[in-house]
C-alpha cells in the first residue's frame, strides 16, 4: 500500500488545482446544514464534519434526470437522447461508507448483463477521494454491514486525518494517476504509526452489532409474522430514509410536458410511498406501513444478499439521524436477531 | 419532568386497567441522544416505558385517525388543537379517545442541538442542570436550552391543552395572544425579497413528503401530489413543481393548520416555510375571524361564508 | 434584461361560470363589443367549481394571467357557490402575493349575463395590466 501526505493548510490549494481539471463535489455548509454539492473553489469545503445530510449518490444517480426529450417543430418531430459526454468529476471528502455504497450501486446499475448507460457514463467519470472517520458518530454502524471507518472499498484515495496533516492512502490506479499529477510529500514512518493507532481506536468505538448471515435467515422466516405491524406502527411512511440512503436506488420514469417539449424524466421514488406499488387496477399489494417498512428491511438485508451477494446498507446512519419519529433501523434488526 | 412522567404512567395504567382504552399513544426514550420517540402501549406492564421530557416534539394526534380501537393519547397544547380539528372533520370520535393533557413549555430541537456540535472541534454535548454544555478541544460553552426551542414553540399561544380528560400537573401561563408579527414583517419586505427567501428554502426540498406525513391534519387517503389522474403537480424537484406543492399544501391547510410546526421538525433539510401556513392563519383570522383548533362547535371557515365577506381582493371595474 | 420581444402577447386563461359570466361574454360578442383576443375561455358550471389547482396549473403551464368570473353575490345558480368560492379566492390571491408573485396576474370578478359591456371592460383591464407586467416567469415550468 502506498502513502503520501499533505498538510491541512495545503488542502485549499490542492483543490483549487484540481478544480481546473475536474468538476468537484464535496461537503459544504449551507444554512447550518452540511450538504454534498458541487464546489466552485477549494475554500468552500469543510472536512471537520460528521456526515452530510444528503448522500453523495446524487452525483451518480441524480434525483432528477432527463433521459430523452421530444419536440415538434414545423411538423418535424425530433427525439433527443440526453447522454452527453460526461466531464471527469471528483467526489472529495466522501465518508468511506458512502464510497462503499457505490460498489453496491454498481451491482444494480452496472451488472455484466444489464448496464444502465446513463449510470455507467457518470460512474466511469468519477474518482472518489474519501475521508476516514476518526470520530464516528453514535448513529454509525458501518462495521455491522461489512465496512469500517477506514474502509477502502470503493475509494480511489483515502484521506486520513492525523492532526496537522492528512495521510493519503493510494488504493487504485485511478487514484495513483491523480496523485502523480500533484506534488505530495512523502509520508514519515512516525505518521504511519500514529495513523494505525487512530484507526484501531476509531474502529473499536463501533463494534459490529449483528451477524448478517444469521439475520437473513431470521428475517426470511419473519415475513408473515406479526412483528412488522408493531415495528412499523410509528412509521410516517415518508421518504426520508430512502431519499437520504446512499444505497437506495429505486426510481420512477415519467413523461412530462414542459414548455413545448416532452421530456422523459427519471426521478427517485421510494418504497415507503403508497403509490410505489399501486397497480392500474387500483389494487395495492403493499397497502399499509407494515408491508412497506418490511419491504425496505427485507430488500436491504435479505433480497440484496440473494441478488447481489451483499447487503443494501452501508451503515451510514442517515436514516437513524434523520427519521422524524426515531424509527431506528439498528433496533429493528436487533429485535430479530436478538430472539 | 420525571414527576410528570410518573403521573403519565399512572394515568395510562388506570386507563388500560379499566379497559377504557386499548392503546396508549405516548413517548418512550429515543435511541439517540436528545430524543424521545412515539410509542404505543397496549398492556399495563409496558406503561413504565412512557416518559415525558423536552424532546417530545412529535404531534401524536397524527396517529389517531389510523390507530385501531379506543386510544388514549398524551397530548400537548398543539396536539389537542389538532384533535379538535380532527373531531370537527369527523376523522375521529371524541368518545373513542381519552386525552391525557400535559402543559408544555416548548420542545427542543434535537437536530439543531446535534448540529451545533457536529463540527469536529466540538466533541460532544451534555445536558447539565437545564443548560446544554458543549465540550470540545477549543471551547467549552454552556448554552441555555431555550435557544434550541423549535421555531413554532416561540409563537405558541396554546401551551396548555385546550381539551382533555385528565390534566397532568398545573396549567402554565399563556403568552400574549398572537399578533402575527412575523407575517407582517415578512409582508413588509419587497416582493422580490420574499420570492428569493421562499425559492431559496424550497430549493433544498427533496420531495420526501415528510412534512405532509408528519402533519396531523394531512390525513387524505390520496394526496393531491400523488394523484395521477389528473396530475396536479409534477413530481420533479424543479422549482415550479416544488413550489406548487408547497403553495397548494398551505392552501389546503388554510383554516385547518394548527401551527404545531410538525412539518418543519420533520424536514431533513430544514426547509422552513412555516411562513406560508402562518400567512394563511393570519388571513383566516383577519378575514373570517377564526382561529383553528379551539372550539369543536365552530364550523371550519372554508365550509361557511358570510354574505358580506370582504371583496377587497377583487377586480374593481 | 433580455431582448424585448415586441411580438409578445399575453396569454390569459379565463374561467367563466356557465350561468352568468359565460353568458355575459356571449352578450359582448352578440353586441359586437371590441375586446382583446388574449383570453382563452374555459367554461365551468359555477365559480365554486374552480379549485385553486386550476389557477396554479394555468400559471405553471404558461398562462401569463388568470381571470375568474362568476355570478354576482346572491345571483348564483346554485345559490351559494360563489360565496364559497370568494373565501377560497381571497386566500389564494393573498398567498400568491405573499410569496412574491405579482398580484395582478390572478384576478377575480363578477359579471352577470346582462353585463356584456362590463365583460369587455374586464378583459381590457386584465389584458392591459398583464401586458404591463410582461411574460410570467415565476411559476412557469422550465425545461430540465
Short mmCIF file of C-alpha atoms in Angstrom, two decimals, chain A:
data_model
loop_
_atom_site.label_atom_id
_atom_site.label_comp_id
_atom_site.label_asym_id
_atom_site.label_seq_id
_atom_site.Cartn_x
_atom_site.Cartn_y
_atom_site.Cartn_z
CA UNK A 1 0.00 0.00 0.00
CA UNK A 2 1.37 3.41 -0.96
CA UNK A 3 1.06 6.51 1.17
CA UNK A 4 1.62 10.20 0.65
CA UNK A 5 0.97 13.13 2.94
CA UNK A 6 -0.49 16.57 2.63
CA UNK A 7 -0.64 19.36 5.20
CA UNK A 8 -4.13 20.53 6.12
CA UNK A 9 -3.17 24.09 5.27
CA UNK A 10 -2.49 22.99 1.70
CA UNK A 11 -5.89 21.42 1.07
CA UNK A 12 -7.49 24.54 -0.41
CA UNK A 13 -4.66 24.96 -2.87
CA UNK A 14 -4.80 21.24 -3.63
CA UNK A 15 -8.48 21.52 -4.52
CA UNK A 16 -8.04 24.73 -6.46
CA UNK A 17 -5.52 22.94 -8.64
CA UNK A 18 -7.85 20.02 -9.21
CA UNK A 19 -10.81 22.26 -9.96
CA UNK A 20 -9.11 23.32 -13.18
CA UNK A 21 -9.41 19.79 -14.45
CA UNK A 22 -12.34 18.26 -12.62
CA UNK A 23 -15.83 19.04 -11.51
CA UNK A 24 -15.64 18.56 -7.75
CA UNK A 25 -18.40 17.51 -5.37
CA UNK A 26 -17.60 17.95 -1.71
CA UNK A 27 -19.25 18.62 1.65
CA UNK A 28 -20.25 22.25 2.04
CA UNK A 29 -22.14 24.02 4.79
CA UNK A 30 -25.20 25.96 3.80
CA UNK A 31 -27.71 27.45 6.22
CA UNK A 32 -26.23 25.41 9.08
CA UNK A 33 -26.54 22.07 7.37
CA UNK A 34 -23.81 20.08 5.69
CA UNK A 35 -24.80 19.02 2.21
CA UNK A 36 -22.88 17.31 -0.52
CA UNK A 37 -22.68 19.59 -3.52
CA UNK A 38 -20.65 20.99 -6.35
CA UNK A 39 -17.96 23.43 -5.30
CA UNK A 40 -16.53 26.38 -7.15
CA UNK A 41 -13.47 26.90 -5.02
CA UNK A 42 -11.42 24.91 -2.53
CA UNK A 43 -12.22 27.09 0.46
CA UNK A 44 -15.91 26.15 0.40
CA UNK A 45 -15.15 22.62 1.52
CA UNK A 46 -15.50 21.62 5.13
CA UNK A 47 -13.78 18.48 6.28
CA UNK A 48 -14.34 18.55 10.03
CA UNK A 49 -17.88 17.29 9.63
CA UNK A 50 -19.59 14.15 10.88
CA UNK A 51 -21.54 13.30 7.76
CA UNK A 52 -23.55 15.20 5.20
CA UNK A 53 -27.35 15.20 5.37
CA UNK A 54 -27.73 14.03 1.79
CA UNK A 55 -25.60 11.25 0.38
CA UNK A 56 -23.14 11.69 -2.50
CA UNK A 57 -25.14 9.14 -4.51
CA UNK A 58 -26.72 12.20 -6.11
CA UNK A 59 -23.57 12.55 -8.20
CA UNK A 60 -24.13 9.21 -9.91
CA UNK A 61 -27.89 8.81 -9.63
CA UNK A 62 -29.27 12.35 -9.60
CA UNK A 63 -32.72 12.85 -8.10
CA UNK A 64 -33.86 14.10 -11.45
CA UNK A 65 -32.53 13.43 -14.95
CA UNK A 66 -33.91 13.78 -18.44
CA UNK A 67 -33.39 10.61 -20.42
CA UNK A 68 -34.83 11.73 -23.73
CA UNK A 69 -36.77 14.72 -24.93
CA UNK A 70 -39.04 15.16 -27.86
CA UNK A 71 -40.01 18.28 -29.72
CA UNK A 72 -42.19 19.04 -32.70
CA UNK A 73 -41.18 21.98 -34.82
CA UNK A 74 -42.88 22.76 -38.13
CA UNK A 75 -44.29 19.24 -38.40
CA UNK A 76 -40.91 17.62 -37.80
CA UNK A 77 -40.63 15.66 -34.59
CA UNK A 78 -37.17 15.14 -33.27
CA UNK A 79 -36.18 12.95 -30.36
CA UNK A 80 -33.02 13.76 -28.49
CA UNK A 81 -31.17 11.42 -26.22
CA UNK A 82 -29.69 13.23 -23.24
CA UNK A 83 -26.49 11.26 -22.99
CA UNK A 84 -23.81 13.84 -23.32
CA UNK A 85 -20.15 13.26 -22.85
CA UNK A 86 -19.51 13.29 -19.14
CA UNK A 87 -16.97 15.63 -17.62
CA UNK A 88 -14.47 13.97 -15.28
CA UNK A 89 -15.50 14.61 -11.72
CA UNK A 90 -14.27 14.05 -8.20
CA UNK A 91 -16.15 13.09 -5.08
CA UNK A 92 -13.97 14.69 -2.47
CA UNK A 93 -14.24 14.10 1.26
CA UNK A 94 -16.87 11.39 0.98
CA UNK A 95 -17.12 9.13 4.01
CA UNK A 96 -15.92 5.53 3.48
CA UNK A 97 -19.47 4.24 3.96
CA UNK A 98 -20.68 6.41 1.09
CA UNK A 99 -17.78 5.33 -1.11
CA UNK A 100 -18.72 1.72 -0.40
CA UNK A 101 -22.29 2.37 -1.42
CA UNK A 102 -21.12 2.98 -4.98
CA UNK A 103 -19.87 -0.61 -5.17
CA UNK A 104 -23.37 -1.68 -4.29
CA UNK A 105 -24.96 0.66 -6.82
CA UNK A 106 -22.59 -0.77 -9.44
CA UNK A 107 -24.15 -4.17 -8.90
CA UNK A 108 -27.58 -2.73 -9.54
CA UNK A 109 -26.91 -0.43 -12.47
CA UNK A 110 -23.73 -1.79 -14.00
CA UNK A 111 -24.19 -5.53 -13.98
CA UNK A 112 -22.37 -7.53 -16.70
CA UNK A 113 -25.62 -8.46 -18.41
CA UNK A 114 -27.53 -5.30 -17.93
CA UNK A 115 -25.97 -1.88 -17.93
CA UNK A 116 -27.68 1.42 -17.36
CA UNK A 117 -25.81 3.62 -19.82
CA UNK A 118 -26.72 6.83 -18.03
CA UNK A 119 -25.29 5.47 -14.79
CA UNK A 120 -22.21 3.88 -16.34
CA UNK A 121 -21.45 7.10 -18.18
CA UNK A 122 -21.27 9.01 -14.93
CA UNK A 123 -19.70 6.24 -12.92
CA UNK A 124 -16.75 5.94 -15.32
CA UNK A 125 -16.06 9.62 -14.97
CA UNK A 126 -15.86 9.67 -11.20
CA UNK A 127 -12.81 9.49 -8.97
CA UNK A 128 -13.51 9.08 -5.27
CA UNK A 129 -11.36 10.63 -2.60
CA UNK A 130 -12.80 9.58 0.71
CA UNK A 131 -12.08 10.78 4.20
CA UNK A 132 -11.60 8.26 7.01
CA UNK A 133 -13.66 8.69 10.16
CA UNK A 134 -11.56 9.42 13.21
CA UNK A 135 -14.62 10.29 15.26
CA UNK A 136 -17.55 8.04 14.31
CA UNK A 137 -20.99 9.20 15.42
CA UNK A 138 -23.39 7.47 17.78
CA UNK A 139 -25.53 6.65 14.78
CA UNK A 140 -22.79 4.98 12.72
CA UNK A 141 -22.91 1.21 12.23
CA UNK A 142 -20.70 0.66 9.19
CA UNK A 143 -18.82 -2.23 10.82
CA UNK A 144 -22.09 -4.12 11.14
CA UNK A 145 -22.66 -4.07 7.40
CA UNK A 146 -19.14 -5.09 6.41
CA UNK A 147 -17.44 -1.73 6.16
CA UNK A 148 -15.45 0.30 8.60
CA UNK A 149 -14.46 3.87 9.45
CA UNK A 150 -11.36 3.49 7.27
CA UNK A 151 -12.70 1.03 4.72
CA UNK A 152 -11.05 1.44 1.33
CA UNK A 153 -13.87 -0.25 -0.59
CA UNK A 154 -14.98 1.87 -3.46
CA UNK A 155 -12.47 4.68 -2.86
CA UNK A 156 -9.62 5.61 -5.16
CA UNK A 157 -7.81 7.56 -2.47
CA UNK A 158 -8.44 7.65 1.25
CA UNK A 159 -7.52 10.66 3.35
CA UNK A 160 -6.73 10.02 7.00
CA UNK A 161 -6.70 12.91 9.42
CA UNK A 162 -3.63 12.73 11.67
CA UNK A 163 -3.78 16.19 13.19
CA UNK A 164 -1.88 18.76 11.12
CA UNK A 165 -1.80 16.63 8.02
CA UNK A 166 -3.72 14.06 6.07
CA UNK A 167 -2.14 10.78 5.07
CA UNK A 168 -3.23 9.92 1.55
CA UNK A 169 -3.64 6.21 1.06
CA UNK A 170 -3.43 5.25 -2.61
CA UNK A 171 -5.92 2.49 -3.34
CA UNK A 172 -6.49 2.22 -7.07
CA UNK A 173 -4.63 3.01 -10.25
CA UNK A 174 -7.02 5.84 -10.90
CA UNK A 175 -6.02 7.23 -7.52
CA UNK A 176 -2.33 6.74 -8.24
CA UNK A 177 -2.67 8.63 -11.51
CA UNK A 178 -4.30 11.51 -9.74
CA UNK A 179 -1.60 11.64 -7.07
CA UNK A 180 1.12 11.64 -9.70
CA UNK A 181 -0.20 14.86 -11.10
CA UNK A 182 0.12 16.50 -7.72
CA UNK A 183 3.13 17.29 -5.69
CA UNK A 184 2.50 15.48 -2.39
CA UNK A 185 5.18 14.87 0.20
CA UNK A 186 6.48 11.50 1.35
CA UNK A 187 4.83 10.12 4.49
CA UNK A 188 7.04 9.79 7.60
CA UNK A 189 7.20 6.50 9.46
CA UNK A 190 6.00 8.02 12.73
CA UNK A 191 2.98 9.39 10.91
CA UNK A 192 2.07 5.87 9.86
CA UNK A 193 2.33 4.54 13.41
CA UNK A 194 0.10 7.35 14.62
CA UNK A 195 -2.35 6.51 11.90
CA UNK A 196 -2.55 2.85 12.89
CA UNK A 197 -3.37 3.86 16.45
CA UNK A 198 -6.14 6.17 15.25
CA UNK A 199 -7.65 3.52 13.05
CA UNK A 200 -7.70 0.97 15.86
CA UNK A 201 -9.25 3.44 18.29
CA UNK A 202 -11.93 4.53 15.86
CA UNK A 203 -12.85 1.01 14.83
CA UNK A 204 -13.13 -0.08 18.44
CA UNK A 205 -15.75 2.60 19.04
CA UNK A 206 -18.15 0.95 16.57
CA UNK A 207 -18.19 -2.75 17.28
CA UNK A 208 -20.39 -4.77 14.93
CA UNK A 209 -23.78 -5.45 16.50
CA UNK A 210 -25.30 -8.14 14.33
CA UNK A 211 -24.18 -11.15 12.31
CA UNK A 212 -25.72 -10.53 8.93
CA UNK A 213 -25.91 -14.06 7.55
CA UNK A 214 -27.79 -15.25 10.60
CA UNK A 215 -30.04 -12.21 10.45
CA UNK A 216 -31.10 -13.01 6.90
CA UNK A 217 -32.41 -16.37 7.91
CA UNK A 218 -34.39 -14.87 10.77
CA UNK A 219 -35.81 -12.16 8.53
CA UNK A 220 -36.87 -14.62 5.84
CA UNK A 221 -38.84 -16.58 8.39
CA UNK A 222 -40.43 -13.45 9.82
CA UNK A 223 -42.14 -12.35 6.61
CA UNK A 224 -45.63 -13.37 7.62
CA UNK A 225 -45.08 -12.72 11.31
CA UNK A 226 -46.88 -10.17 13.41
CA UNK A 227 -43.69 -8.37 14.41
CA UNK A 228 -43.75 -6.00 11.46
CA UNK A 229 -47.02 -4.43 12.42
CA UNK A 230 -45.64 -3.39 15.79
CA UNK A 231 -42.28 -2.31 14.38
CA UNK A 232 -43.77 -0.11 11.72
CA UNK A 233 -46.51 1.32 13.89
CA UNK A 234 -44.87 4.71 14.37
CA UNK A 235 -43.57 4.96 10.79
CA UNK A 236 -44.88 8.04 8.98
CA UNK A 237 -44.32 6.50 5.56
CA UNK A 238 -42.33 9.48 4.38
CA UNK A 239 -39.38 9.12 2.05
CA UNK A 240 -36.62 10.48 4.27
CA UNK A 241 -34.86 7.17 4.94
CA UNK A 242 -34.88 6.12 1.30
CA UNK A 243 -34.00 9.51 -0.18
CA UNK A 244 -31.06 10.08 2.12
CA UNK A 245 -29.85 6.48 1.96
CA UNK A 246 -26.69 6.11 -0.13
CA UNK A 247 -27.75 2.62 -1.26
CA UNK A 248 -31.47 3.12 -2.02
CA UNK A 249 -31.85 3.47 -5.73
CA UNK A 250 -35.49 2.95 -6.74
CA UNK A 251 -36.73 5.28 -9.42
CA UNK A 252 -39.78 6.21 -11.42
CA UNK A 253 -39.91 7.31 -15.05
CA UNK A 254 -42.45 9.89 -16.12
CA UNK A 255 -43.20 11.76 -19.32
CA UNK A 256 -43.82 15.42 -18.73
CA UNK A 257 -44.71 18.27 -20.94
CA UNK A 258 -42.53 21.22 -20.12
CA UNK A 259 -42.83 24.30 -22.30
CA UNK A 260 -43.09 22.99 -25.85
CA UNK A 261 -41.12 19.86 -25.13
CA UNK A 262 -41.97 16.45 -23.83
CA UNK A 263 -39.32 15.09 -21.54
CA UNK A 264 -38.89 11.57 -20.31
CA UNK A 265 -37.65 12.07 -16.80
CA UNK A 266 -36.21 9.60 -14.36
CA UNK A 267 -36.62 10.55 -10.73
CA UNK A 268 -36.16 8.95 -7.36
CA UNK A 269 -39.03 7.01 -5.94
CA UNK A 270 -39.46 5.42 -2.56
CA UNK A 271 -40.83 2.06 -1.47
CA UNK A 272 -42.27 3.91 1.53
CA UNK A 273 -44.81 5.78 -0.61
CA UNK A 274 -48.19 4.06 -1.01
CA UNK A 275 -48.19 4.78 -4.74
CA UNK A 276 -44.93 2.96 -5.29
CA UNK A 277 -46.73 -0.34 -5.74
CA UNK A 278 -50.17 0.92 -6.74
CA UNK A 279 -51.42 -1.04 -9.73
CA UNK A 280 -53.59 0.24 -12.55
CA UNK A 281 -56.48 -1.87 -11.30
CA UNK A 282 -56.42 0.04 -8.04
CA UNK A 283 -55.01 -2.92 -6.14
CA UNK A 284 -52.03 -2.19 -3.91
CA UNK A 285 -50.01 -5.16 -2.71
CA UNK A 286 -48.32 -3.05 -0.05
CA UNK A 287 -51.21 -1.05 1.28
CA UNK A 288 -50.04 -0.25 4.81
CA UNK A 289 -46.98 0.88 6.72
CA UNK A 290 -46.31 -2.68 7.76
CA UNK A 291 -45.79 -4.04 4.24
CA UNK A 292 -43.84 -1.02 3.13
CA UNK A 293 -41.47 -0.94 6.06
CA UNK A 294 -40.97 -4.68 5.85
CA UNK A 295 -40.07 -4.26 2.20
CA UNK A 296 -37.37 -1.75 3.00
CA UNK A 297 -35.71 -4.00 5.58
CA UNK A 298 -36.18 -7.25 3.64
CA UNK A 299 -34.85 -5.68 0.46
CA UNK A 300 -31.70 -4.46 2.12
CA UNK A 301 -30.93 -7.40 4.35
CA UNK A 302 -32.33 -10.37 2.50
CA UNK A 303 -33.17 -9.84 -1.16
CA UNK A 304 -29.95 -7.93 -1.84
CA UNK A 305 -27.89 -10.79 -0.46
CA UNK A 306 -29.74 -13.15 -2.82
CA UNK A 307 -29.39 -10.89 -5.81
CA UNK A 308 -26.07 -9.13 -5.35
CA UNK A 309 -24.24 -11.05 -2.68
CA UNK A 310 -24.06 -8.05 -0.37
CA UNK A 311 -26.43 -6.16 1.87
CA UNK A 312 -28.00 -2.97 0.59
CA UNK A 313 -26.93 -0.93 3.57
CA UNK A 314 -23.59 0.63 4.36
CA UNK A 315 -24.34 1.70 7.91
CA UNK A 316 -24.02 5.45 7.40
CA UNK A 317 -26.75 6.09 9.96
CA UNK A 318 -28.55 8.80 7.99
CA UNK A 319 -31.91 7.10 8.39
CA UNK A 320 -31.30 6.90 12.13
CA UNK A 321 -30.32 10.55 12.50
CA UNK A 322 -33.00 11.98 10.25
CA UNK A 323 -36.05 9.83 10.92
CA UNK A 324 -38.68 12.22 12.29
CA UNK A 325 -40.00 9.55 14.67
CA UNK A 326 -36.67 7.92 15.53
CA UNK A 327 -37.55 4.57 13.96
CA UNK A 328 -34.06 3.14 14.41
CA UNK A 329 -33.07 0.51 11.86
CA UNK A 330 -30.47 -0.88 14.28
CA UNK A 331 -33.15 -1.59 16.87
CA UNK A 332 -35.33 -3.20 14.25
CA UNK A 333 -32.54 -5.54 13.15
CA UNK A 334 -31.55 -6.34 16.72
CA UNK A 335 -35.14 -7.19 17.55
CA UNK A 336 -34.94 -10.01 15.01
CA UNK A 337 -31.52 -11.29 15.73
CA UNK A 338 -31.96 -10.87 19.45
CA UNK A 339 -34.63 -13.55 19.54
#
